[in-house]
Amino acid sequence: MNQSRRSFLNKTMKTALGLPVIYYTNLPKGLYPIIWDEDPIQGKSSELVILNSRPVNAETPAHLLNDALTPNDLFFIRNNGLPPSEINVADWTLTVEGESAKTSKSFTLQDLKDEFKNVTLNLTLECGGNGRSEFNPPAKGNQWTTGAVGCASWTGIRLKDLLAEIGVKDDAVYVAYEGRDLHLSGDPQKLPISRGVPVSKAMEDESLIAWSMNGEDLPLMNGYPLRLVFGGVPASCSGKWLSKILIRDRVHDGAKMEGQSYRIPCDPVAPGTKVADEDMCIIESMPVKSLITSPKTGAMVKPDQKFKIEGKAWTSAESIDKVELSYDFGVSWMTTRVKKAGNRYAWQQFEAELTLPKVGYYEIWARATDSEGARQPIILPGWNPKGYLNNACHRIAVKVVS
Ligand SMILES: Nc1nc2c(c(=O)[nH]1)N[C@H]1C(S)=C(S)[C@@H](COP(=O)(O)O)O[C@H]1N2
Ligand SMILES: [Mo]
């Protein structure tokens, strides 16, 4: 076993178990501690809600998203296949190639760190299917409630700096990724997912290739040792376990780019409608959205007790303009204080103090409006076959009891 696999195993096991594995160097190659099977989310918080363990999909309860930045162990996991079981960081390479690449080249992690300007940005990742569980008729797929979202501080390099080094031909259309995870079938020829973004998105200042999350190595489940991070588009574009970047002369045609994946009807349809593939359009941006992260839904307060509401709001537009709260089922709305973000695509914190009139059951609803004037709907937005882009207002229950 080589040194980096050893230290990776040891470090991962330490975070997973809170304990070092004393004889880990004796483990034959290809053999993993059985706890890895028993603990599919490997080192992540047991407070994550596991929706599926093969592949692993786990979401973060809203009240655990109250930190300014989502801690690594609480960041949601959305896997389409199986994470690579053996990772040798020293040998890890990222290859850039494709029809519209002027050259092709491979980089080690160290090359990326040394040859390009290192940048750190706070960026929100949200799965396109977040909120799917509310659609009716139900949409197949992971039944995410509200927790397939998080915002972390990512350190890496700008994708555009790497693309400039390679050279992008005039006919370039898309920038796509491949990762080293395995297809569920075990077939090494198949990729679980390989998506991409239009060149203009790849060239944005906030589009990163990151090796660090909140100042630490990426957790295995979030793409260790290298991933893409794009703000404002479905997180499915942010390739994990990144091994290849393809500069394409066409819209990328990798796994989960075609058919109904990450697509919505080009024109709105009635709930339950079957839509032909050719009438489905790629999701190009994520809508304005917010979450109430404190108190936890079901909270109890006393009559006349002043309490604080806190939350997060995000958008693919420049920034969040305002977040309003209602406690009378949307008849009247009050404003909140919204903090500015350090950079575009970071979620913004909001807060307000509230007193509820008398003993009874209330709901607090949050509604964000972004700098383009886009505002969250109170009820479910357009039904679509795969249940994407639900940005309806978040609701929490609050009981006033004496
Ligand atoms: N290689 C690879 N990259 C991937 C995925 C995957 O399964 N394999 N899942 C994508 C999807 S659908 C989402 S929503 C995000 C989730 O990122 P996270 O697991 O770090 O939260 O990663 C994206 N990148
Ligand atoms: Mo996703």
Short mmCIF file of C-alpha atoms and ligand atoms in Angstrom, two decimals, residues 78 127-129 235-236 262, ligand 2:
data_model
loop_
_atom_site.label_atom_id
_atom_site.label_comp_id
_atom_site.label_asym_id
_atom_site.label_seq_id
_atom_site.Cartn_x
_atom_site.Cartn_y
_atom_site.Cartn_z
CA ARG A 78 -25.70 13.34 -3.98
CA CYS A 127 -29.21 19.79 -6.43
CA GLY A 128 -31.65 20.44 -9.27
CA GLY A 129 -34.02 17.96 -7.61
CA ALA A 235 -25.07 21.11 -8.65
CA SER A 236 -25.01 18.16 -11.05
CA TYR A 262 -31.78 17.73 -15.62
MO MO B 2 -28.12 16.70 -8.26
#
